[in-house]
Amino acid sequence: MTPSVSYSVSQRIGTILIESPPVNALSHSVRSGILERLRMASNDDTEIVILRCEGRTFIAGADISEFGKPPQEPSLATVLDALESFPKPILAAIHGTALGGGLELALCCDYRLAIETAKVGLPEVNLGLLPGAGGTQRLPRLTGLKTAIDMITSGHPLNANDAQVAGIVDEVSGDNVAQAAMDFAGELLRGGAGKRLTRDIPLQFNDNDTALLASARDTIAKRLKGQTAPQRILDCLNAAGTVPFEEGLKFERQAFEACMADPQSSALRYQFFAERAAAKVQDMSPDTEAASVQRIGIIGAGTMGGGIAMCFAQAGFEVTLVDQDQAGLDRGMGIIRKNYDISEQRGRLSSDQVSSFLSNLKATTDWQMLKGADLIIEAVFENLELKQHVFKQLDDICDPHTILASNTSYQSIDALAAVTDRPERVVGMHFFSPAHIMRLLEVVRGNASDDATLQTAMSVGKRIGKICVLSGMCYGFIGNRMLRHYGREAALCVMEGASPAQVDQAMERWGMAMGPLAVGDLAGLDIGYKAREQLSNEEKGPRVNYLLADRLVEAGRLGQKSGSGYYRYDGATRAREEDPIVSDIIEATRAELGIKVREISDEEIIDRLSLALANEGARILEEGIAQRASDIDVVYCRGYGFPRFRGGPMYAAKVRGLQSVVNRIEQFQQTLSPDNWALAPLLAKLAREGGDFSDIEN
Ligand code: 3H9
């Protein structure tokens, strides 16, 4: 549909109505349309003008797809000037989300109304940007510095009531935005309301504000390490209370342009579109409908099953959590309650929310209670026979329409489908731990999974707030298959001479949320150990890849849960510390394998770990396991703590230059191991031909 901006008049109230699906972004035609309608409204007998949107939301920001292209007049700044200099008062009426440039535009209106369900926010930081249309200068004038720092550096939106308390909106109303806007505009007219510009509110920082900014700088440097936009946001907020308004706007403009030119923003904007592309299944007919899903069964009340149950209960599904023994069920429910208690104590959830989530959850040992479920997710121990047994039982008990999903990390979905009479309604739904927090969901397509089943899994995933990525069948799917190569290089760096702390710190400084060995400790070293027990020697690969991990487990060091693994952990704070005993175990393991130690640079560690991911990612893409390279990047950023500001392993390889990647891999082939570093044919081909991963769509 072509974007349109219309204008109508009723009872001396003008209404400018923006209609530009899907999210009323401030594209060139919307900006021109607003200017044109303002001109009309300035010449008639209206006394006040409402600005609102048709469709599902108020303006969700500048049009991100225009970024990086030559700017087209009128700019957003021109539109905002026109709103401020418009002779009559303007009321912004907000429903859905007023985000980024959308909220900045509303801040240039004289009054703001929001319906109860609306949200307002400045999420530019998520794109490596800052509000570039006056947001950093106007917001603190309304909310004070503290709220402005929180909102702009986190990007989190406020709901309508909180926005009213913060001073951002004047009125919160019921759900009919058109009617509420007319009513409030009438009220303003009767009260003789005039122009009221946010820019005119004085703002002068004192010593407390300066201290607040300094402390935010420190906290954010730790929390958002390596990221440039949050620090620039604080520079702009500092300007808001220390220089005149116009000068502050100019400062913000320059900082916005610096962000825009920063490779971090390019990577984050790439991630934005990558996450949305991932939701689309390439070869599926566009009219494939997701089945209606309301009743969920979860099998297994362990850590994963419990976390998955929380996701669904929080999203309003009716959840039945089943475990085979009452003790396991009680333990699982106990952990769920404890998680909710912590969220309540930290003020993230209200007690009403917690009670409502818990009331959506039923726990039972009776499998018959699963009758009538629309979707069942199995989350039992990683053992194929056990899982097949569960699937057989579920197939017998459940209604024919029920979709059976497995949360397996490795097992074949086809082998599970094969024991049922509904292979087309069997699918993988691979959650990441902790399941109620991590955003990624790998939806795994078995050979027989039909389109409706896939569509249902993807759409249910979205309803519980996950970012879904489709994976084809292979051992470990997209994420864990690549992880084997990343983990192997981390282990080899230690065997060849680095300490676990050097490897972890190098990767963390590069931007990984947590280094690979610390992640191993968090996940539990016994998990890999048990998985290896099920493999043949050939499948396990050379001993040097895993012998150290085995030795740690054999010494009772299972990771954080036993208080020690690659590190030892402080019982109270869980802080990690290097442990001389581990150095001894490493020495002994190196000696056992006859390895001569050498010095390893941080650069080598980063290259080995990141290029091992890109090389295996290229194979996954070539084999058609991933639909697109950007899906692989989403998997790594949302499931494995890869820095989003580096775009993901495939994007980072592209930015480095595929020929440079190939050269480095060939060097590793010669100096490290020809087997580990066999070059992915697709990578070689693209580098040779000057192509790009984004040319490949499966
Ligand atoms: C900014 O404003 C800068 C200014 O400060 C200064 C300027 C000078 N532009 O997410 P969904 C598309 S920066 C273009 O699946 P939902 C999206 O790609 C901007 N397109 O829906 C998708 O397209 P497709 C600050 C956009 O209901 C479709 O809309 N604003 C934009 O789950 C549906 O999106 C933001 O960062 C956009 N701004 O969530 C807000 N937004 O169907 C970013 C969305 O082809 N947007 N699209 O794949 C969001 O957070 C969510 O989209 C929103 C809706 C919450 C609005």
Coordinates of N, CA, C and O in Angstrom, one line a residue, residues 366-460:
D366 N 0.7 -37.4 35.5 CA -0.3 -38.2 34.7 C -0.2 -37.8 33.2 O -0.7 -36.7 32.9
W367 N 0.3 -38.6 32.4 CA 0.4 -38.3 31.0 C -0.9 -38.1 30.3 O -1.0 -37.4 29.3
Q368 N -2.0 -38.7 30.9 CA -3.3 -38.6 30.2 C -3.7 -37.1 30.2 O -4.6 -36.7 29.4
M369 N -3.2 -36.3 31.1 CA -3.5 -34.9 31.2 C -3.1 -34.1 29.9 O -3.4 -33.0 29.7
L370 N -2.3 -34.8 29.1 CA -1.8 -34.1 27.9 C -2.8 -34.2 26.7 O -2.7 -33.6 25.7
K371 N -3.9 -35.0 27.0 CA -5.0 -35.1 25.9 C -5.5 -33.7 25.7 O -5.7 -32.9 26.6
G372 N -5.7 -33.3 24.4 CA -6.3 -32.0 24.1 C -5.2 -30.9 23.9 O -5.5 -29.8 23.5
A373 N -3.9 -31.3 24.2 CA -2.9 -30.3 24.0 C -2.7 -30.0 22.5 O -2.9 -30.9 21.7
D374 N -2.4 -28.8 22.1 CA -2.1 -28.5 20.7 C -0.7 -28.7 20.3 O -0.4 -29.0 19.2
L375 N 0.2 -28.5 21.3 CA 1.6 -28.6 21.0 C 2.3 -29.2 22.3 O 2.0 -28.7 23.4
I376 N 3.1 -30.2 22.0 CA 3.8 -30.8 23.2 C 5.3 -30.7 22.9 O 5.8 -31.0 21.8
I377 N 6.1 -30.2 23.9 CA 7.5 -30.1 23.7 C 8.2 -31.0 24.7 O 8.0 -30.9 25.9
E378 N 9.0 -31.9 24.1 CA 9.7 -32.9 24.9 C 11.0 -32.3 25.3 O 11.8 -31.8 24.5
A379 N 11.4 -32.4 26.6 CA 12.6 -31.8 27.1 C 13.2 -32.8 28.1 O 13.5 -32.4 29.2
V380 N 13.4 -34.1 27.7 CA 14.0 -35.0 28.6 C 15.4 -35.2 28.3 O 16.0 -34.5 27.4
F381 N 16.1 -36.0 29.0 CA 17.6 -36.2 28.9 C 18.0 -36.5 27.4 O 17.2 -37.2 26.7
E382 N 19.1 -36.0 27.0 CA 19.6 -36.2 25.6 C 20.0 -37.7 25.4 O 21.2 -38.1 25.4
N383 N 19.0 -38.5 25.1 CA 19.3 -39.9 24.8 C 18.2 -40.4 23.8 O 17.0 -40.2 24.0
L384 N 18.7 -40.8 22.6 CA 17.7 -41.1 21.5 C 16.7 -42.1 21.9 O 15.5 -41.9 21.7
E385 N 17.1 -43.2 22.6 CA 16.1 -44.2 22.9 C 15.0 -43.7 23.8 O 13.9 -44.0 23.7
L386 N 15.5 -42.9 24.8 CA 14.6 -42.4 25.8 C 13.6 -41.4 25.1 O 12.4 -41.5 25.3
K387 N 14.1 -40.6 24.2 CA 13.3 -39.6 23.5 C 12.3 -40.4 22.6 O 11.1 -40.0 22.5
Q388 N 12.8 -41.4 21.9 CA 11.9 -42.2 21.1 C 10.7 -42.8 21.9 O 9.6 -42.8 21.5
H389 N 11.1 -43.3 23.1 CA 10.1 -43.9 23.9 C 9.0 -42.9 24.3 O 7.8 -43.1 24.2
V390 N 9.5 -41.7 24.6 CA 8.5 -40.6 24.9 C 7.7 -40.2 23.7 O 6.4 -40.1 23.8
F391 N 8.3 -40.1 22.5 CA 7.5 -39.8 21.4 C 6.4 -40.9 21.0 O 5.3 -40.5 20.6
K392 N 6.8 -42.1 21.3 CA 5.9 -43.2 21.0 C 4.6 -43.1 21.9 O 3.5 -43.1 21.5
Q393 N 5.0 -42.8 23.2 CA 3.9 -42.7 24.2 C 3.0 -41.5 23.8 O 1.8 -41.6 23.9
L394 N 3.6 -40.4 23.5 CA 2.8 -39.2 23.2 C 2.0 -39.4 21.9 O 0.8 -39.0 21.9
D395 N 2.5 -40.1 21.0 CA 1.8 -40.4 19.7 C 0.5 -41.2 20.1 O -0.6 -40.9 19.5
D396 N 0.6 -42.1 21.0 CA -0.5 -42.9 21.4 C -1.6 -42.1 22.2 O -2.8 -42.2 22.0
I397 N -1.1 -41.2 23.1 CA -2.0 -40.5 23.9 C -2.7 -39.3 23.3 O -3.9 -39.1 23.5
C398 N -1.9 -38.6 22.4 CA -2.4 -37.3 22.0 C -3.4 -37.3 20.9 O -3.4 -38.3 20.1
D399 N -4.2 -36.2 20.8 CA -5.1 -36.1 19.6 C -4.3 -36.0 18.3 O -3.2 -35.6 18.3
P400 N -5.0 -36.4 17.2 CA -4.3 -36.4 16.0 C -3.7 -35.1 15.6 O -2.7 -35.0 14.9
H401 N -4.4 -34.0 16.0 CA -3.9 -32.6 15.5 C -2.7 -32.2 16.3 O -2.0 -31.2 15.9
T402 N -2.3 -32.8 17.4 CA -1.3 -32.3 18.3 C 0.1 -32.4 17.6 O 0.5 -33.4 17.0
I403 N 0.8 -31.3 17.7 CA 2.2 -31.2 17.1 C 3.1 -31.7 18.2 O 3.0 -31.3 19.3
L404 N 4.1 -32.6 17.8 CA 5.0 -33.1 18.8 C 6.4 -32.4 18.4 O 6.9 -32.6 17.3
A405 N 7.0 -31.7 19.4 CA 8.2 -31.1 19.2 C 9.3 -31.6 20.2 O 8.9 -32.0 21.3
S406 N 10.5 -31.6 19.7 CA 11.6 -32.0 20.7 C 12.5 -30.8 20.9 O 12.9 -30.1 19.9
N407 N 12.9 -30.7 22.1 CA 13.9 -29.6 22.5 C 15.3 -30.2 22.3 O 16.3 -29.6 22.9
T408 N 15.5 -31.3 21.6 CA 16.8 -31.9 21.6 C 17.9 -30.9 21.0 O 17.5 -30.1 20.1
S409 N 19.1 -31.0 21.4 CA 20.2 -30.2 20.9 C 20.9 -30.9 19.8 O 21.7 -30.3 19.0
Y410 N 20.8 -32.2 19.7 CA 21.6 -33.0 18.8 C 20.9 -34.1 18.0 O 21.3 -34.4 16.9
Q411 N 19.9 -34.7 18.6 CA 19.3 -35.9 18.0 C 18.5 -35.7 16.8 O 18.0 -34.6 16.5
S412 N 18.4 -36.7 16.0 CA 17.7 -36.6 14.7 C 16.2 -36.5 14.9 O 15.6 -37.4 15.5
I413 N 15.6 -35.4 14.3 CA 14.2 -35.2 14.4 C 13.5 -36.4 13.5 O 12.4 -36.9 13.9
D414 N 14.2 -36.8 12.5 CA 13.6 -37.9 11.7 C 13.5 -39.2 12.5 O 12.5 -39.9 12.3
A415 N 14.5 -39.4 13.3 CA 14.5 -40.7 14.1 C 13.4 -40.6 15.1 O 12.8 -41.6 15.5
L416 N 13.0 -39.4 15.6 CA 11.9 -39.3 16.5 C 10.6 -39.4 15.7 O 9.6 -40.1 16.2
A417 N 10.5 -38.7 14.6 CA 9.3 -38.8 13.8 C 9.0 -40.2 13.4 O 7.8 -40.6 13.3
A418 N 10.0 -41.0 13.2 CA 9.8 -42.4 12.6 C 9.1 -43.3 13.6 O 8.5 -44.2 13.2
V419 N 9.1 -43.0 14.9 CA 8.3 -43.9 15.8 C 6.9 -43.4 16.0 O 6.2 -43.9 16.8
T420 N 6.5 -42.4 15.3 CA 5.1 -41.9 15.4 C 4.3 -42.2 14.1 O 4.9 -42.5 13.1
D421 N 3.0 -42.0 14.2 CA 2.2 -42.1 13.0 C 1.9 -40.7 12.5 O 0.9 -40.5 11.7
R422 N 2.6 -39.7 12.9 CA 2.4 -38.3 12.5 C 3.7 -37.6 12.1 O 3.9 -36.5 12.6
P423 N 4.5 -38.3 11.3 CA 5.9 -37.6 11.1 C 5.8 -36.2 10.6 O 6.6 -35.4 10.8
E424 N 4.7 -35.9 9.9 CA 4.6 -34.5 9.3 C 4.3 -33.5 10.4 O 4.5 -32.3 10.2
R425 N 3.8 -34.0 11.6 CA 3.6 -33.0 12.7 C 4.6 -33.2 13.8 O 4.4 -33.0 14.9
V426 N 5.9 -33.5 13.4 CA 7.0 -33.6 14.3 C 8.0 -32.6 13.9 O 8.3 -32.5 12.7
V427 N 8.6 -31.9 14.8 CA 9.5 -30.8 14.5 C 10.4 -30.6 15.7 O 10.1 -31.0 16.8
G428 N 11.6 -29.9 15.4 CA 12.5 -29.6 16.5 C 12.2 -28.2 17.0 O 12.0 -27.3 16.2
M429 N 12.2 -28.0 18.3 CA 12.1 -26.6 18.9 C 13.2 -26.5 19.9 O 13.0 -27.0 21.1
H430 N 14.4 -26.0 19.5 CA 15.6 -26.1 20.3 C 15.7 -24.7 21.0 O 16.1 -23.7 20.4
F431 N 15.5 -24.8 22.3 CA 15.6 -23.6 23.2 C 17.0 -23.5 23.7 O 17.7 -24.5 23.8
F432 N 17.4 -22.3 24.2 CA 18.7 -22.1 24.7 C 18.7 -21.8 26.2 O 17.8 -21.1 26.6
S433 N 19.6 -22.2 27.0 CA 19.5 -22.1 28.4 C 20.1 -20.8 28.9 O 21.1 -20.3 28.4
P434 N 19.5 -20.0 29.8 CA 18.2 -20.3 30.4 C 17.0 -20.0 29.5 O 17.0 -18.9 29.0
A435 N 16.2 -21.0 29.3 CA 15.2 -20.9 28.3 C 14.2 -19.7 28.4 O 13.7 -19.2 27.4
H436 N 14.0 -19.3 29.7 CA 13.0 -18.2 29.8 C 13.7 -16.8 29.6 O 13.0 -15.8 29.6
I437 N 15.0 -16.8 29.3 CA 15.7 -15.6 29.1 C 16.3 -15.5 27.7 O 16.1 -14.5 27.0
M438 N 16.9 -16.5 27.2 CA 17.6 -16.5 25.9 C 16.5 -16.3 24.8 O 15.5 -17.0 24.8
R439 N 16.8 -15.4 23.9 CA 15.8 -15.0 22.9 C 15.8 -16.0 21.7 O 14.8 -16.0 20.9
L440 N 16.8 -16.8 21.5 CA 16.9 -17.7 20.3 C 16.0 -18.9 20.4 O 16.0 -19.6 21.5
L441 N 15.3 -19.3 19.3 CA 14.7 -20.6 19.2 C 15.0 -21.1 17.8 O 14.7 -20.5 16.8
E442 N 15.8 -22.3 17.8 CA 16.0 -22.9 16.5 C 14.8 -23.9 16.2 O 14.6 -24.8 17.0
V443 N 14.2 -23.6 15.1 CA 13.1 -24.5 14.7 C 13.7 -25.5 13.7 O 14.2 -25.1 12.7
V444 N 13.6 -26.8 14.0 CA 14.3 -27.7 13.2 C 13.4 -28.5 12.3 O 12.4 -29.2 12.8
R445 N 13.6 -28.4 11.0 CA 12.7 -29.1 10.1 C 13.2 -30.5 9.8 O 14.3 -30.7 9.4
G446 N 12.3 -31.5 10.2 CA 12.6 -32.9 9.9 C 12.3 -33.1 8.4 O 11.7 -32.2 7.8
N447 N 12.7 -34.2 7.9 CA 12.5 -34.5 6.5 C 11.0 -34.5 6.2 O 10.5 -34.1 5.1
A448 N 10.2 -35.0 7.2 CA 8.7 -35.1 6.9 C 7.9 -33.9 7.4 O 6.7 -33.8 7.2
S449 N 8.5 -33.0 8.2 CA 7.8 -31.9 8.8 C 7.0 -31.1 7.7 O 7.7 -30.7 6.8
D450 N 5.7 -30.9 7.9 CA 5.0 -30.2 6.8 C 5.0 -28.7 7.1 O 5.4 -28.2 8.2
D451 N 4.6 -27.9 6.1 CA 4.7 -26.5 6.2 C 3.9 -25.9 7.4 O 4.3 -25.0 8.1
A452 N 2.6 -26.5 7.5 CA 1.8 -25.9 8.6 C 2.5 -26.1 10.0 O 2.4 -25.3 10.9
T453 N 3.1 -27.3 10.1 CA 3.8 -27.5 11.4 C 5.0 -26.5 11.6 O 5.1 -26.0 12.7
L454 N 5.7 -26.3 10.6 CA 6.8 -25.3 10.7 C 6.3 -23.9 11.0 O 6.8 -23.2 11.9
Q455 N 5.3 -23.6 10.3 CA 4.7 -22.2 10.4 C 4.2 -22.1 11.9 O 4.3 -21.0 12.5
T456 N 3.6 -23.2 12.4 CA 3.0 -23.1 13.8 C 4.2 -22.9 14.8 O 4.1 -22.1 15.7
A457 N 5.2 -23.7 14.6 CA 6.4 -23.6 15.5 C 7.0 -22.2 15.4 O 7.3 -21.6 16.5
M458 N 7.1 -21.6 14.2 CA 7.7 -20.3 14.1 C 6.7 -19.2 14.8 O 7.2 -18.3 15.4
S459 N 5.4 -19.4 14.5 CA 4.5 -18.4 15.0 C 4.4 -18.5 16.6 O 4.3 -17.5 17.3
V460 N 4.3 -19.7 17.1 CA 4.3 -19.9 18.5 C 5.5 -19.3 19.2 O 5.5 -18.6 20.2

